[in-house]
XYZ file of C-alpha atoms in Angstrom:
158
model
C 244.244 50.215 -3.104
C 246.309 47.050 -3.319
C 244.341 44.005 -4.397
C 243.758 40.867 -1.782
C 245.450 37.654 -2.937
C 244.887 34.603 -1.423
C 248.377 32.986 0.642
C 249.380 29.964 -1.170
C 249.021 27.986 2.558
C 245.423 28.705 2.529
C 244.934 25.658 -0.683
C 244.028 22.550 0.961
C 245.952 19.793 0.636
C 244.338 16.729 -1.312
C 245.113 14.275 1.462
C 243.933 15.958 4.798
C 240.747 14.936 4.998
C 238.709 11.718 6.503
C 235.728 9.878 5.284
C 233.414 7.842 7.222
C 230.922 5.321 6.424
C 227.726 4.118 9.113
C 225.600 1.643 7.760
C 221.556 1.575 8.785
C 222.568 -1.029 11.645
C 224.803 1.660 13.080
C 228.107 0.160 12.230
C 230.820 2.843 11.388
C 233.630 2.754 9.052
C 236.569 4.980 8.906
C 237.091 4.605 5.042
C 240.523 5.172 5.124
C 240.778 3.166 1.553
C 239.144 5.836 -0.206
C 242.090 8.563 -1.379
C 239.777 10.398 -4.577
C 236.271 11.324 -4.029
C 233.815 13.700 -5.541
C 230.289 14.298 -4.397
C 228.444 16.255 -6.688
C 224.433 18.259 -6.352
C 223.169 18.305 -9.857
C 220.334 20.996 -9.683
C 217.612 20.254 -12.709
C 216.418 23.380 -14.201
C 213.119 24.107 -17.074
C 212.946 26.436 -19.535
C 209.882 28.528 -19.417
C 208.548 30.973 -22.118
C 207.980 34.395 -21.121
C 205.483 36.707 -22.898
C 206.785 39.627 -24.266
C 210.860 38.110 -24.160
C 212.456 36.940 -27.206
C 214.588 34.276 -24.578
C 213.318 32.022 -22.458
C 213.567 32.046 -18.555
C 214.746 29.154 -16.684
C 213.116 27.958 -12.913
C 214.795 25.218 -10.969
C 212.860 22.193 -10.445
C 214.448 19.763 -7.987
C 218.293 18.435 -7.692
C 220.262 14.838 -7.631
C 223.238 14.198 -5.162
C 225.495 11.497 -6.595
C 229.333 10.528 -5.645
C 232.372 9.338 -7.197
C 235.770 7.956 -5.814
C 238.531 5.772 -5.894
C 239.513 3.511 -3.618
C 241.991 0.715 -2.620
C 240.694 -2.589 -2.900
C 241.102 -3.860 0.592
C 237.302 -4.059 2.037
C 234.382 -6.062 1.759
C 232.109 -3.238 3.246
C 230.364 -2.698 0.026
C 230.782 -5.618 -1.451
C 228.527 -7.022 1.387
C 225.944 -4.549 0.727
C 225.750 -5.492 -2.991
C 225.114 -9.253 -1.890
C 222.604 -8.524 0.657
C 221.211 -6.925 -2.530
C 221.401 -10.243 -4.399
C 219.813 -12.225 -1.400
C 216.883 -10.145 -0.046
C 216.039 -7.327 -2.400
C 217.262 -4.525 0.212
C 219.844 -2.720 -0.681
C 221.070 -1.073 2.489
C 221.410 2.569 2.115
C 224.668 4.292 4.374
C 225.829 7.892 5.878
C 228.591 9.263 4.666
C 230.587 12.006 6.066
C 233.679 13.656 4.628
C 235.863 16.321 6.190
C 238.854 18.722 5.107
C 240.642 19.761 7.427
C 243.830 21.247 6.773
C 246.039 22.628 9.648
C 247.966 24.976 7.428
C 245.053 26.717 6.073
C 243.391 29.414 7.476
C 240.213 27.823 5.499
C 239.580 25.850 8.833
C 237.663 22.792 8.760
C 234.234 21.514 6.879
C 232.750 18.522 7.484
C 229.724 17.941 5.214
C 226.972 14.836 5.908
C 225.105 12.750 2.939
C 222.337 11.074 3.899
C 220.409 7.762 2.594
C 223.667 6.594 0.093
C 223.078 4.073 -2.104
C 225.781 2.415 -4.033
C 225.371 1.634 -8.238
C 227.036 -1.849 -7.878
C 230.584 -2.205 -8.474
C 233.569 -4.875 -8.445
C 233.185 -7.975 -6.526
C 236.205 -10.085 -7.618
C 239.861 -8.272 -9.380
C 243.168 -9.509 -9.942
C 245.873 -7.976 -12.227
C 249.439 -9.447 -11.636
C 250.305 -6.718 -13.482
C 249.950 -4.232 -11.291
C 252.042 -3.129 -8.053
C 247.989 -2.224 -6.280
C 244.563 -2.947 -7.208
C 242.052 0.163 -7.122
C 238.061 0.454 -7.820
C 235.851 3.085 -8.331
C 232.955 3.860 -6.289
C 230.020 5.718 -7.352
C 226.316 6.274 -6.229
C 223.892 8.424 -4.893
C 222.480 10.301 -1.992
C 218.892 11.885 -0.705
C 220.072 14.410 1.782
C 222.864 16.027 3.200
C 224.274 19.028 5.756
C 227.440 20.783 6.477
C 227.534 21.140 10.450
C 230.753 22.608 9.606
C 231.895 25.641 7.143
C 234.900 27.134 6.024
C 235.925 30.077 7.620
C 236.161 33.124 4.791
C 239.752 34.098 3.773
C 241.261 37.322 4.903
C 240.662 39.571 1.452
C 237.325 37.374 0.833
C 234.980 40.365 2.498
């Protein structure tokens, strides 16, 4: 029996995605400026001594959600959040929805929603006369997430 191999067309094209931000006041923004994003869940664990074993065991104890990305420097939505925090002491939270959907891939569409996102700061103003375009790094945390749509199993996975 031959081993199943992935069809090259099933590798997702990196640009076939979308990102939306929804602020606490209900405004929804197509965050098309972002061209690179990574959202991670880090699971925390604790080493435990176990009687009768020479090694230690591990037990998961929680998790932390973080995101980081790079965007074209051409929006003020996040800067306005920083201004609001400076003026009021309240940093507005937002929800972020990211969908990957490459029509050439049998994997289909995956949508992830991240709740209660907070930025960790950012650039307030910028220029560089030697650059063709300006970009900015964006990073923050989130409190919860959901996957309302998940990728299909590719042929040969099961």
